[in-house]
Amino acid sequence: MSRGQIPQTLFGRFAALAVVSFICLSAAADPSDSTAQTSSSWFDSLKNVFGWSFDGQAYSYGEGLARTPKSVLNPGNSIVSLPNVTVTGELRPNAQVTSEFADLVLKPRLTSVYEGGGGLDEETLRGYLNEGYVRGKPTDEISVVAGRQLLTWGPAFFRSPSNPYYFDNARLDPIRELSGIDVTRLVYSPSSNWTLSGGYVFDSGHDLIANDAYRQSMMLKVDYRGVNYLGSLIIASLRHQQVFIGGYAQGTPNDAILLYGEFGSSSNKSGLDISPTDSVGDYTAGVDTGRQAMALLGGSYTFENGQSVYLEYLYNGFGYSAKGERKYFRQAGVANTQAMLGGGLGGLGLENLGYAATRADDLLGRHYVYVQFQNSQSDGGTLWRVMAAENLEDLSTQLSFYVEYNLAPRVSLFALGVANLGAHGSEFGALFRESLTAGLKIFVF
Amino acid sequence: MKTLTQFGRRVVLGGLVALPVFVTSVAQADDAADAIVKQADPARGGGLAGIAWNIRLVSSGSDDATDGDRDLMVKANTTESVAETLSPVRFRGTKLLQADKNMWLTRPGLSKPIPISPRQRLSGLAANGDIAATNYANDYNATLLREEAVGGEACYVLDLVAKSHSATYDRITYWVSKQRHVALQAQFLAVSGKLLKSATFEYGNTIQADGKAIPFISRMTITDSLTPARTVMDYSNVQAQNIPRSAFDVGSLQ
């Protein structure tokens, strides 16, 4: 078993300084504390200055996964290393302390993960700060937020083209939690209609990634909100990439319909190029894709009983056309054969499969449709959601469902099932056929 | 072509004189009705620069599994509100942000706030617009129907028609006390006139606004028109206070 290290980085020192600053700032915000009524206790005085809220959940769940037999991209599970079984225990406490001039938010996490099967037998224990930041409120219109936080925005479910930091917004997996990034930003809201925010991203948070494009980047966001519509424009400078330009808009024409769209434009210097000629050759990694665009259009309808249906279409400029996808998998097939031969050719084959696998976390195609049907997420009973995503280039489909059932006031049973339909040489059919995750969510406090 | 007789000319002349008087009086009556509604809004949080309160919400009488208590902390201004669920523990940290007619829901574990339509219910019979500050003067056109007593208290009875499709209710029949200038009773109607649900209001709280003490709502009881379902909202810890803009920023909601 390997133990995760709790990082003692510059950020950790900054966080400690932020906490001390917060306490000092809040204490200074109410000098009348020093002249509080003699009959008030210290704790009563504290309650007059601070508000606080705590909540925390504990998760315990297991996942079983059935890999695609004779996978072209992942022969013998040697490239992507998908476990047959994963068992996870998580503690997710959240704390918030508020005052007139500053707020403090802390979301530490403790995670224990066992992965087995498929050549894996590994247990990992990690403690980390998923989010932790201070929000200073020097005036009613201005706030300064510093620390590790989620920079998520936009109305879309399937993906977020308007967000350079969180294109995959994890909405399709209700169990998964996004990681915060280290950023300082200034938010200025001169009125209820306008909000202007600018920020400097220091790092990508606890999930540090080598050659991270987010590191040392700047972002600017302008929001305008009307009575039943809003729009936003985002500009971000990312390292070694062209400037990101994006935006989103949504409108509520009546109490049942929601319409929305997102777009984003940037480049990717880590693109994967398939052989430029018609013959099958090698992949070329680290290719500059040039500026490409992504766009999403979507809408939802809410029925009288609170159930909602969502429909989204995504255009992914970084993806392959149908012809490009066929060639991608044809090249992977050749690499697969080479890998099985062993020797020098086998090494080349494994190298090419490794390159192909770098696309495993990205969307492969150019056109997608996404549908979601769910009940009211604010109701007190069983929560459920069914989802379907289809790659319109290769016609592969991913079906999934999520259900959360109340066993007791503090205990829920949940399940997430995923089924991939498609040929071996298709995006959703390439790596695994189905998976089932089930477990308990305990509302600790 | 026949010419008008002298009598006919008098009728036409009288009509031309009476028409603007009639239109003016109708307009004045509508203005008076709007003023009555505007006067009643602050007692339910409307028209105040900033206000915060706690709500205990109890639903009963339906087969829906949503029956049960829910405690909320609400902050609101004239056009925005944010309601955070304090209990039960499974919903603690859930927040509902309403900014004009734009709404978002978030709770612990969600990657980002979900935009929702106004049709999403909060709990029981309470619509999202019921827990927030009431700005009927902004959202509805009012017409005075009649006067009648509610619980022995003389009231104006008003017909409120939504100015846009994005209002919480299409139509409301509203009873406002003539003496206390607060709403005592309401019937919420569909655009067809079909009764959806009814509500009564009590005003046991007092807040300071514009240098004077005004009564503030302490209880709203909502009953369904077709079933025995009932939702009671008790308001407590009401404070008129300055609320920073960051409280209503969807980027700061989580």
XYZ file of C-alpha atoms in Angstrom:
699
model
C 0.000 0.000 0.000
C 1.343 3.395 -0.841
C 0.374 6.430 1.190
C -0.313 9.737 -0.417
C 1.717 12.704 0.693
C -0.061 15.720 2.114
C 1.644 18.483 0.154
C 3.493 21.222 1.964
C 3.741 23.601 -0.889
C 3.736 27.324 -1.267
C -0.007 27.016 -1.474
C -0.158 25.370 1.939
C 1.686 28.283 3.509
C -0.552 30.666 1.614
C -3.634 28.879 2.928
C -2.398 29.236 6.498
C -1.743 32.912 5.925
C -5.201 33.275 4.436
C -6.812 31.722 7.500
C -4.903 33.998 9.863
C -5.743 37.011 7.713
C -9.371 36.043 7.674
C -9.563 35.839 11.441
C -7.828 39.194 11.847
C -9.953 40.861 9.163
C -13.198 39.592 10.608
C -12.250 40.580 14.110
C -11.407 44.062 12.864
C -14.732 44.270 11.063
C -16.650 44.664 14.258
C -14.714 46.825 16.727
C -17.801 46.994 18.884
C -16.873 43.534 20.091
C -14.495 45.206 22.461
C -17.411 47.117 23.956
C -19.907 44.254 23.913
C -22.367 44.139 26.704
C -20.742 42.835 29.813
C -23.449 40.230 30.122
C -22.657 38.678 26.637
C -20.414 35.690 26.554
C -17.425 35.504 24.253
C -19.271 32.872 22.232
C -22.338 35.076 21.824
C -20.077 37.844 20.556
C -18.522 35.421 18.141
C -21.974 34.423 16.861
C -22.783 38.078 16.212
C -19.734 38.418 13.967
C -19.516 35.049 12.260
C -21.941 32.707 10.620
C -20.988 29.157 9.862
C -22.226 26.069 8.196
C -20.914 22.549 8.065
C -21.923 19.538 6.106
C -20.158 16.319 5.327
C -20.725 13.116 3.460
C -19.016 9.764 3.580
C -19.033 7.563 0.499
C -18.386 3.837 0.334
C -18.805 2.218 -3.050
C -17.539 -0.400 -5.406
C -17.308 -0.476 -9.168
C -17.198 -3.469 -11.460
C -16.108 -2.964 -15.047
C -16.236 -5.274 -18.050
C -13.520 -4.369 -20.557
C -14.064 -4.681 -24.277
C -12.875 -8.148 -25.333
C -9.939 -8.027 -27.757
C -9.818 -4.261 -27.546
C -7.964 -2.659 -30.436
C -6.719 0.265 -28.337
C -6.010 -1.643 -25.148
C -4.738 -5.181 -25.866
C -4.416 -7.201 -22.701
C -5.202 -4.078 -20.716
C -1.557 -3.136 -21.224
C -2.080 0.440 -22.396
C -4.883 2.072 -20.362
C -4.805 -0.323 -17.346
C -8.469 -0.438 -16.439
C -9.149 -2.322 -13.169
C -11.868 -4.968 -13.023
C -12.863 -3.874 -9.568
C -12.468 -0.592 -7.724
C -13.440 -0.099 -4.093
C -13.510 3.443 -2.754
C -14.037 5.062 0.597
C -14.273 8.858 0.793
C -14.825 11.496 3.401
C -16.043 14.836 2.073
C -16.476 17.422 4.811
C -17.317 21.007 3.865
C -16.971 23.981 6.162
C -17.866 27.602 5.638
C -17.375 30.515 8.004
C -18.885 33.819 6.970
C -18.706 37.343 8.233
C -19.554 40.794 6.962
C -16.135 41.332 5.398
C -14.801 37.878 4.609
C -15.737 34.243 4.150
C -13.627 31.125 4.530
C -14.432 27.881 2.723
C -12.615 24.618 3.364
C -13.283 21.304 1.637
C -10.669 18.729 2.636
C -10.907 15.176 1.361
C -9.713 11.779 2.513
C -9.848 9.047 -0.112
C -8.923 5.381 -0.012
C -9.017 3.508 -3.312
C -8.336 -0.152 -4.073
C -7.977 -1.229 -7.727
C -7.809 -4.888 -8.578
C -8.010 -7.205 -11.526
C -6.730 -6.595 -14.996
C -3.169 -6.919 -13.745
C -3.721 -4.386 -10.985
C -3.555 -4.819 -7.219
C -3.084 -1.401 -5.775
C -4.347 0.553 -2.786
C -3.966 4.290 -2.392
C -4.722 6.554 0.554
C -4.782 10.279 -0.110
C -5.544 13.342 1.917
C -5.819 16.630 0.111
C -7.536 19.960 0.060
C -9.977 19.884 -2.842
C -11.074 23.458 -2.245
C -9.914 26.055 0.237
C -10.230 29.767 -0.259
C -10.882 33.101 1.352
C -13.368 35.593 -0.064
C -12.784 39.169 1.013
C -15.664 41.607 0.635
C -14.194 45.105 1.021
C -17.294 46.679 -0.545
C -20.723 45.480 -1.593
C -19.653 45.450 -5.245
C -16.174 44.000 -4.938
C -14.964 40.639 -3.726
C -11.493 39.136 -3.850
C -11.262 35.358 -3.858
C -7.959 33.607 -3.308
C -7.174 29.964 -2.947
C -8.150 26.650 -4.420
C -11.578 26.753 -5.978
C -13.725 25.392 -8.763
C -13.858 27.752 -11.730
C -16.923 26.168 -13.263
C -19.598 27.921 -15.230
C -22.055 27.462 -18.057
C -25.410 25.695 -18.385
C -24.425 22.635 -20.432
C -24.412 19.064 -19.142
C -22.489 16.995 -21.705
C -19.410 19.196 -21.966
C -18.517 22.842 -21.318
C -17.013 24.388 -24.461
C -16.926 27.796 -22.785
C -14.624 26.631 -19.993
C -10.926 26.077 -20.803
C -10.292 24.587 -17.344
C -13.209 22.168 -17.107
C -14.301 21.080 -20.564
C -15.332 17.769 -19.006
C -17.526 19.114 -16.223
C -18.221 15.705 -14.595
C -21.965 16.211 -14.816
C -22.363 12.794 -16.412
C -20.926 11.128 -13.318
C -22.754 12.319 -10.177
C -20.241 10.516 -7.952
C -17.112 12.084 -9.343
C -15.914 15.356 -7.869
C -13.980 17.960 -9.816
C -10.674 19.199 -8.438
C -10.181 22.835 -7.585
C -7.465 24.945 -9.164
C -5.291 27.520 -7.426
C -6.419 30.961 -8.497
C -6.773 34.507 -7.255
C -9.521 36.585 -8.782
C -11.187 39.915 -8.399
C -14.955 40.099 -8.905
C -16.657 43.432 -9.520
C -20.451 43.679 -9.678
C -21.470 47.312 -10.096
C -25.103 46.294 -10.547
C -27.316 43.241 -10.633
C -26.879 43.154 -14.411
C -23.097 43.267 -14.795
C -20.286 41.218 -13.282
C -16.658 41.502 -14.277
C -14.064 39.060 -12.962
C -10.404 38.660 -13.649
C -8.064 36.082 -12.265
C -4.601 34.617 -12.265
C -4.318 30.857 -12.172
C -1.259 29.675 -10.272
C -1.607 25.939 -10.581
C -3.992 23.111 -11.253
C -4.612 22.214 -7.622
C -3.931 18.917 -5.906
C -4.083 16.978 -9.178
C -0.879 18.564 -10.459
C -0.226 17.761 -14.089
C 3.117 18.027 -15.801
C 3.246 20.661 -18.544
C -0.069 21.952 -17.297
C -1.487 24.526 -19.683
C -3.407 26.130 -16.816
C -0.357 27.066 -14.823
C 0.473 30.784 -14.746
C -2.440 31.820 -16.915
C -4.866 34.692 -16.758
C -8.592 34.828 -17.332
C -11.173 37.550 -17.809
C -14.919 36.981 -17.630
C -17.733 39.432 -18.325
C -21.312 38.523 -17.419
C -24.514 40.301 -18.317
C -27.836 39.232 -16.874
C -31.302 40.299 -17.962
C -34.659 39.467 -16.451
C -34.897 35.991 -17.965
C -31.657 35.626 -19.910
C -27.926 35.997 -19.409
C -24.701 35.852 -21.367
C -21.035 35.605 -20.612
C -17.761 36.169 -22.469
C -14.511 34.527 -21.373
C -10.952 35.192 -22.449
C -8.096 33.142 -21.038
C -4.414 33.044 -21.800
C -3.086 29.508 -21.481
C 0.545 28.517 -21.551
C 1.912 27.529 -24.926
C -1.496 27.815 -26.560
C -3.392 30.446 -28.433
C -5.690 32.688 -26.408
C -8.938 30.985 -25.426
C -12.098 32.848 -26.358
C -15.416 31.481 -25.211
C -18.859 32.290 -23.967
C -22.296 31.057 -23.106
C -25.859 32.264 -23.043
C -29.128 30.989 -21.638
C -32.719 32.124 -21.649
C -35.954 31.170 -19.905
C -38.783 32.147 -22.269
C -41.374 30.634 -19.926
C -41.497 28.644 -16.720
C -40.999 25.305 -18.474
C -38.381 25.914 -21.148
C -34.687 26.638 -20.822
C -32.555 27.342 -23.920
C -28.796 27.638 -23.865
C -25.591 27.544 -25.839
C -21.848 27.548 -25.257
C -18.837 28.059 -27.493
C -15.084 28.023 -27.163
C -12.134 28.609 -29.459
C -8.510 27.787 -28.773
C -5.676 25.580 -29.924
C -4.037 22.444 -28.559
C -0.291 21.841 -28.773
C -0.741 18.259 -27.581
C -2.853 17.084 -30.455
C -2.563 13.632 -32.005
C -2.161 13.486 -35.748
C -3.000 10.383 -37.722
C -0.946 9.575 -40.775
C -1.566 12.258 -43.404
C -1.618 9.903 -46.366
C -4.169 7.243 -47.154
C -1.743 4.507 -46.159
C -1.587 3.418 -42.552
C 1.394 4.825 -40.695
C 2.375 6.120 -37.302
C 0.632 8.580 -35.053
C 2.350 11.877 -34.440
C 1.906 13.259 -30.946
C 2.472 16.783 -29.709
C 0.971 18.320 -32.818
C -0.312 21.875 -32.832
C -3.917 21.605 -33.924
C -4.183 25.299 -34.729
C -7.203 27.276 -33.601
C -10.331 25.153 -33.473
C -13.854 25.850 -32.315
C -16.334 23.972 -30.149
C -20.007 24.797 -29.809
C -22.967 23.381 -27.947
C -26.671 24.082 -28.333
C -29.143 22.771 -25.831
C -32.523 23.093 -24.247
C -34.683 21.596 -21.573
C -38.371 21.193 -20.861
C -39.733 20.788 -17.348
C -43.066 19.040 -16.909
C -45.695 19.965 -14.357
C -44.514 17.165 -12.048
C -40.970 18.600 -11.972
C -39.365 16.019 -14.271
C -37.099 17.477 -16.954
C -35.753 16.393 -20.297
C -32.563 17.883 -21.749
C -31.305 17.707 -25.337
C -27.859 18.916 -26.428
C -25.819 18.934 -29.618
C -22.058 19.388 -29.489
C -19.658 20.276 -32.287
C -16.064 19.438 -31.379
C -13.565 21.057 -33.750
C -10.706 19.064 -32.201
C -12.315 15.767 -33.134
C -11.945 13.543 -36.159
C -14.389 13.259 -38.995
C -15.935 9.853 -39.709
C -13.139 9.146 -42.176
C -10.554 10.317 -39.670
C -11.971 8.058 -36.974
C -11.855 5.053 -39.249
C -8.237 5.789 -39.994
C -7.499 6.315 -36.282
C -8.800 2.852 -35.459
C -7.212 1.292 -38.562
C -3.832 2.600 -37.413
C -4.558 1.340 -33.919
C -5.332 -2.068 -35.388
C -1.970 -2.149 -37.147
C -0.228 -1.042 -33.974
C -2.110 -3.767 -32.080
C -0.801 -6.405 -34.488
C 2.726 -5.031 -34.230
C 2.529 -5.079 -30.448
C 1.639 -8.763 -30.430
C 4.643 -9.606 -32.628
C 7.035 -8.393 -29.968
C 10.591 -7.302 -30.526
C 11.407 -3.997 -32.099
C 8.209 -3.903 -34.086
C 6.303 -4.712 -30.922
C 7.848 -1.734 -29.213
C 6.779 0.514 -32.065
C 3.296 -0.906 -31.864
C 3.067 -0.275 -28.136
C 4.367 3.240 -28.646
C 1.682 3.973 -31.231
C -1.014 2.503 -29.008
C 0.245 4.726 -26.228
C -0.143 7.731 -28.498
C -3.637 6.608 -29.479
C -4.557 6.255 -25.822
C -3.737 9.937 -25.215
C -7.082 10.568 -26.935
C -8.836 8.225 -24.495
C -9.966 11.055 -22.199
C -10.902 13.449 -24.980
C -13.842 13.328 -27.308
C -12.843 11.533 -30.466
C -15.441 12.704 -32.949
C -16.820 16.005 -34.174
C -20.572 15.692 -33.690
C -22.432 14.469 -30.616
C -25.983 14.345 -29.345
C -26.808 14.080 -25.665
C -30.165 13.393 -24.005
C -30.974 13.406 -20.306
C -34.210 12.701 -18.460
C -34.466 13.179 -14.702
C -36.848 13.860 -11.878
C -36.774 17.000 -9.784
C -33.382 17.128 -8.092
C -34.698 19.127 -5.148
C -37.391 16.644 -4.145
C -36.965 14.624 -0.998
C -37.657 11.212 -2.487
C -35.664 8.942 -4.757
C -33.515 10.799 -7.277
C -33.002 9.309 -10.696
C -31.484 10.284 -14.017
C -31.012 8.502 -17.352
C -28.531 9.720 -19.939
C -27.522 8.881 -23.482
C -24.638 10.251 -25.538
C -24.032 9.367 -29.186
C -21.030 9.983 -31.404
C -22.659 10.850 -34.730
C -19.473 9.993 -36.669
C -19.225 6.320 -35.680
C -22.755 5.949 -34.212
C -21.481 4.505 -30.950
C -23.589 5.260 -27.898
C -23.097 5.478 -24.174
C -26.163 4.820 -22.030
C -26.094 5.507 -18.323
C -28.377 5.833 -15.352
C -28.039 7.154 -11.834
C -30.371 6.480 -8.951
C -30.213 7.519 -5.294
C -32.615 5.890 -2.838
C -33.152 6.995 0.763
C -32.552 4.077 3.110
C -32.709 6.209 6.238
C -32.676 9.948 7.036
C -28.880 9.966 6.898
C -28.163 7.095 4.516
C -28.733 6.778 0.792
C -28.081 3.881 -1.501
C -26.875 4.926 -4.934
C -26.014 3.254 -8.210
C -24.472 4.406 -11.468
C -24.650 2.102 -14.468
C -22.940 2.650 -17.820
C -23.371 0.616 -20.995
C -21.344 1.300 -24.148
C -22.808 0.282 -27.457
C -20.593 0.247 -30.515
C -18.061 -1.699 -32.530
C -14.488 -2.294 -31.362
C -13.457 0.478 -33.704
C -15.754 3.091 -32.234
C -15.298 5.630 -29.508
C -17.657 4.217 -26.886
C -17.030 0.602 -27.812
C -13.235 0.737 -27.693
C -12.340 0.329 -24.017
C -15.148 -1.109 -21.876
C -18.633 -2.520 -22.413
C -20.336 -1.835 -19.146
C -19.703 -0.774 -15.603
C -21.757 -0.683 -12.460
C -21.005 1.393 -9.406
C -23.046 0.965 -6.246
C -22.619 2.069 -2.696
C -23.735 4.080 0.267
C -23.719 7.800 0.848
C -23.858 8.748 4.512
C -24.814 12.290 5.460
C -22.541 12.590 8.466
C -23.355 16.167 9.454
C -76.276 60.565 -46.126
C -78.341 61.394 -43.082
C -77.008 64.078 -40.860
C -77.044 63.754 -37.120
C -80.054 65.179 -35.366
C -79.574 67.674 -32.636
C -80.176 64.877 -30.107
C -77.701 62.684 -31.808
C -75.091 65.411 -31.757
C -75.629 65.791 -27.986
C -75.176 62.052 -27.475
C -71.950 62.003 -29.448
C -70.671 65.109 -27.740
C -71.531 63.655 -24.353
C -69.726 60.453 -25.226
C -66.627 62.304 -26.351
C -66.593 64.128 -23.026
C -67.363 61.030 -20.958
C -64.867 58.713 -22.672
C -61.671 60.359 -21.406
C -63.255 60.754 -18.000
C -64.095 57.030 -18.012
C -60.664 56.013 -19.249
C -59.016 58.283 -16.704
C -61.092 56.900 -13.883
C -60.295 53.323 -14.933
C -56.610 54.194 -15.129
C -56.814 55.868 -11.747
C -58.556 52.826 -10.322
C -55.809 50.570 -11.736
C -53.156 52.894 -10.327
C -54.877 52.685 -6.969
C -54.949 48.897 -7.202
C -51.249 48.802 -8.086
C -50.546 51.082 -5.143
C -52.389 48.709 -2.794
C -50.263 45.795 -4.000
C -47.080 47.845 -3.739
C -47.999 48.798 -0.190
C -48.488 45.140 0.731
C -45.214 43.849 -0.800
C -42.753 44.945 1.955
C -44.541 42.805 4.533
C -43.487 39.809 2.422
C -40.004 41.081 1.658
C -40.703 42.957 -1.553
C -39.246 46.381 -2.245
C -36.648 46.132 0.516
C -32.980 46.706 -0.276
C -31.878 43.640 1.641
C -33.454 41.176 4.009
C -32.663 37.809 5.526
C -34.825 35.297 7.312
C -35.137 31.642 8.271
C -38.006 29.483 7.072
C -39.254 26.220 8.532
C -41.182 24.442 5.828
C -43.506 21.552 6.739
C -45.447 19.658 4.104
C -48.168 17.130 4.844
C -51.264 15.469 3.511
C -49.951 14.082 0.247
C -48.653 10.713 -0.885
C -45.507 12.395 -2.168
C -42.401 11.297 -0.306
C -41.378 14.946 0.041
C -43.454 15.313 3.196
C -41.342 16.404 6.115
C -39.637 19.426 7.651
C -37.091 21.553 5.863
C -35.213 24.528 7.354
C -33.961 27.259 5.043
C -31.934 30.418 5.406
C -32.985 33.007 2.845
C -31.307 36.260 1.785
C -33.078 38.531 -0.651
C -33.224 41.943 -2.227
C -35.723 43.457 -4.623
C -34.985 41.078 -7.512
C -32.719 38.327 -6.178
C -32.767 35.684 -3.483
C -30.652 32.796 -2.337
C -32.077 30.051 -0.126
C -29.784 27.609 1.617
C -31.167 24.434 3.136
C -30.025 23.871 6.727
C -31.954 20.673 7.418
C -32.686 17.813 6.924
C -29.080 16.732 6.882
C -29.316 15.079 3.473
C -30.130 18.455 1.897
C -27.804 20.568 3.996
C -25.783 22.849 1.768
C -28.324 22.802 -1.051
C -28.756 26.302 -2.425
C -31.351 27.809 -4.703
C -30.430 31.093 -6.371
C -33.073 33.196 -8.049
C -31.995 36.295 -9.971
C -35.026 37.874 -11.620
C -36.374 34.897 -13.589
C -33.055 33.059 -13.835
C -32.657 30.212 -11.337
C -29.901 27.795 -10.329
C -29.714 24.856 -7.964
C -26.577 23.491 -6.372
C -25.778 21.068 -3.591
C -22.662 19.384 -2.201
C -21.206 17.044 -4.785
C -22.453 18.851 -7.877
C -19.684 20.028 -10.184
C -21.447 23.312 -10.911
C -24.796 24.968 -10.338
C -27.611 23.619 -12.505
C -29.820 26.175 -14.257
C -33.424 25.235 -13.598
C -36.748 26.487 -14.820
C -39.201 28.138 -12.435
C -41.362 25.030 -12.653
C -38.956 23.104 -10.409
C -40.588 22.879 -7.030
C -38.660 23.472 -3.853
C -40.657 21.231 -1.561
C -44.249 20.267 -1.097
C -46.614 22.907 -2.457
C -44.129 25.759 -2.087
C -42.913 27.097 -5.390
C -39.495 28.634 -5.561
C -41.135 32.023 -5.866
C -42.973 31.512 -2.572
C -39.883 31.391 -0.393
C -38.295 34.453 -1.940
C -39.260 38.066 -1.461
C -42.577 38.942 -3.071
C -42.629 41.661 -5.701
C -46.155 41.408 -6.997
C -46.154 45.130 -7.840
C -43.368 44.485 -10.379
C -44.675 41.196 -11.716
C -48.444 41.718 -11.950
C -51.021 44.200 -13.190
C -53.666 44.751 -10.515
C -57.377 45.470 -10.785
C -59.635 46.141 -7.818
C -62.529 43.686 -7.858
C -64.446 44.408 -4.686
C -64.167 44.734 -0.939
C -64.937 41.978 1.539
C -63.975 40.856 5.014
C -61.502 38.092 5.884
C -61.670 36.928 9.480
C -63.607 40.050 10.344
C -60.971 42.338 8.774
C -62.020 44.546 5.852
C -59.988 43.837 2.715
C -59.529 44.985 -0.850
C -59.908 42.059 -3.219
C -57.623 42.419 -6.227
C -57.172 40.531 -9.457
C -53.472 40.212 -10.308
C -52.564 39.221 -13.854
C -48.963 38.308 -14.675
C -47.119 40.813 -16.824
C -45.051 38.072 -18.425
C -44.985 34.306 -18.778
C -42.035 34.103 -16.424
C -44.037 35.118 -13.329
C -44.505 32.371 -10.745
C -48.289 32.339 -11.205
C -50.404 33.376 -14.166
C -53.102 34.952 -12.069
C -53.737 35.663 -8.384
C -56.775 36.772 -6.456
C -55.342 38.785 -3.587
C -56.954 39.960 -0.337
C -55.185 42.982 1.216
C -56.191 44.413 4.570
C -57.492 47.972 4.288
C -56.235 48.844 7.729
C -52.883 47.055 7.980
C -51.968 47.107 4.247
C -50.825 43.486 4.315
C -52.026 40.508 2.318
C -54.212 38.105 4.276
C -55.206 35.601 1.654
C -54.432 34.594 -1.918
C -55.737 32.220 -4.529
C -53.289 31.166 -7.230
C -54.848 30.488 -10.595
C -53.852 29.105 -13.948
C -54.302 31.316 -16.996
C -57.625 29.528 -17.601
C -58.833 30.677 -14.219
C -58.589 27.204 -12.691
C -57.707 27.338 -8.997
C -54.324 25.714 -8.325
C -53.819 26.420 -4.647
C -54.669 28.884 -1.893
C -52.643 30.581 0.802
C -53.180 32.507 4.006
C -50.694 34.827 5.670
C -49.965 35.848 9.250
C -47.760 38.743 10.364
C -46.290 38.088 13.783
C -42.846 39.517 12.922
C -41.742 43.149 12.831
C -38.785 44.667 11.019
C -37.271 48.125 10.794
C -37.371 49.588 7.286
C -36.887 53.231 6.271
C -36.776 54.224 9.894
C -40.095 52.713 10.856
C -41.348 49.389 12.130
C -43.447 47.420 9.654
C -45.230 44.119 10.134
C -43.547 41.173 8.463
C -44.846 37.777 7.520
C -44.535 35.025 10.138
C -46.506 32.236 8.512
C -47.721 31.288 5.044
C -50.043 28.296 4.769
C -50.541 26.831 1.307
C -53.298 24.349 0.565
C -53.843 22.435 -2.644
C -57.149 22.936 -4.402
C -57.739 19.268 -5.228
C -56.007 17.242 -2.518
C -55.541 17.521 1.239
C -51.874 18.449 0.679
C -50.738 21.363 2.780
C -47.469 23.249 3.256
C -46.808 25.576 6.168
C -43.893 28.015 6.055
C -42.916 29.673 9.352
C -40.647 32.719 9.101
C -38.246 33.620 11.888
C -35.049 35.558 12.610
C -36.047 38.265 10.137
C -33.485 41.025 9.674
C -33.314 43.921 7.270
C -29.641 44.046 6.328
C -27.229 44.991 3.603
C -26.401 41.959 1.486
C -23.284 42.079 -0.723
C -23.543 41.295 -4.401
C -21.371 38.208 -4.010
C -24.273 36.509 -2.197
C -26.227 36.465 -5.479
C -23.332 35.635 -7.803
C -23.785 32.197 -9.361
C -19.987 31.917 -9.570
C -19.839 32.098 -5.784
C -22.778 29.826 -5.127
C -20.856 26.646 -4.330
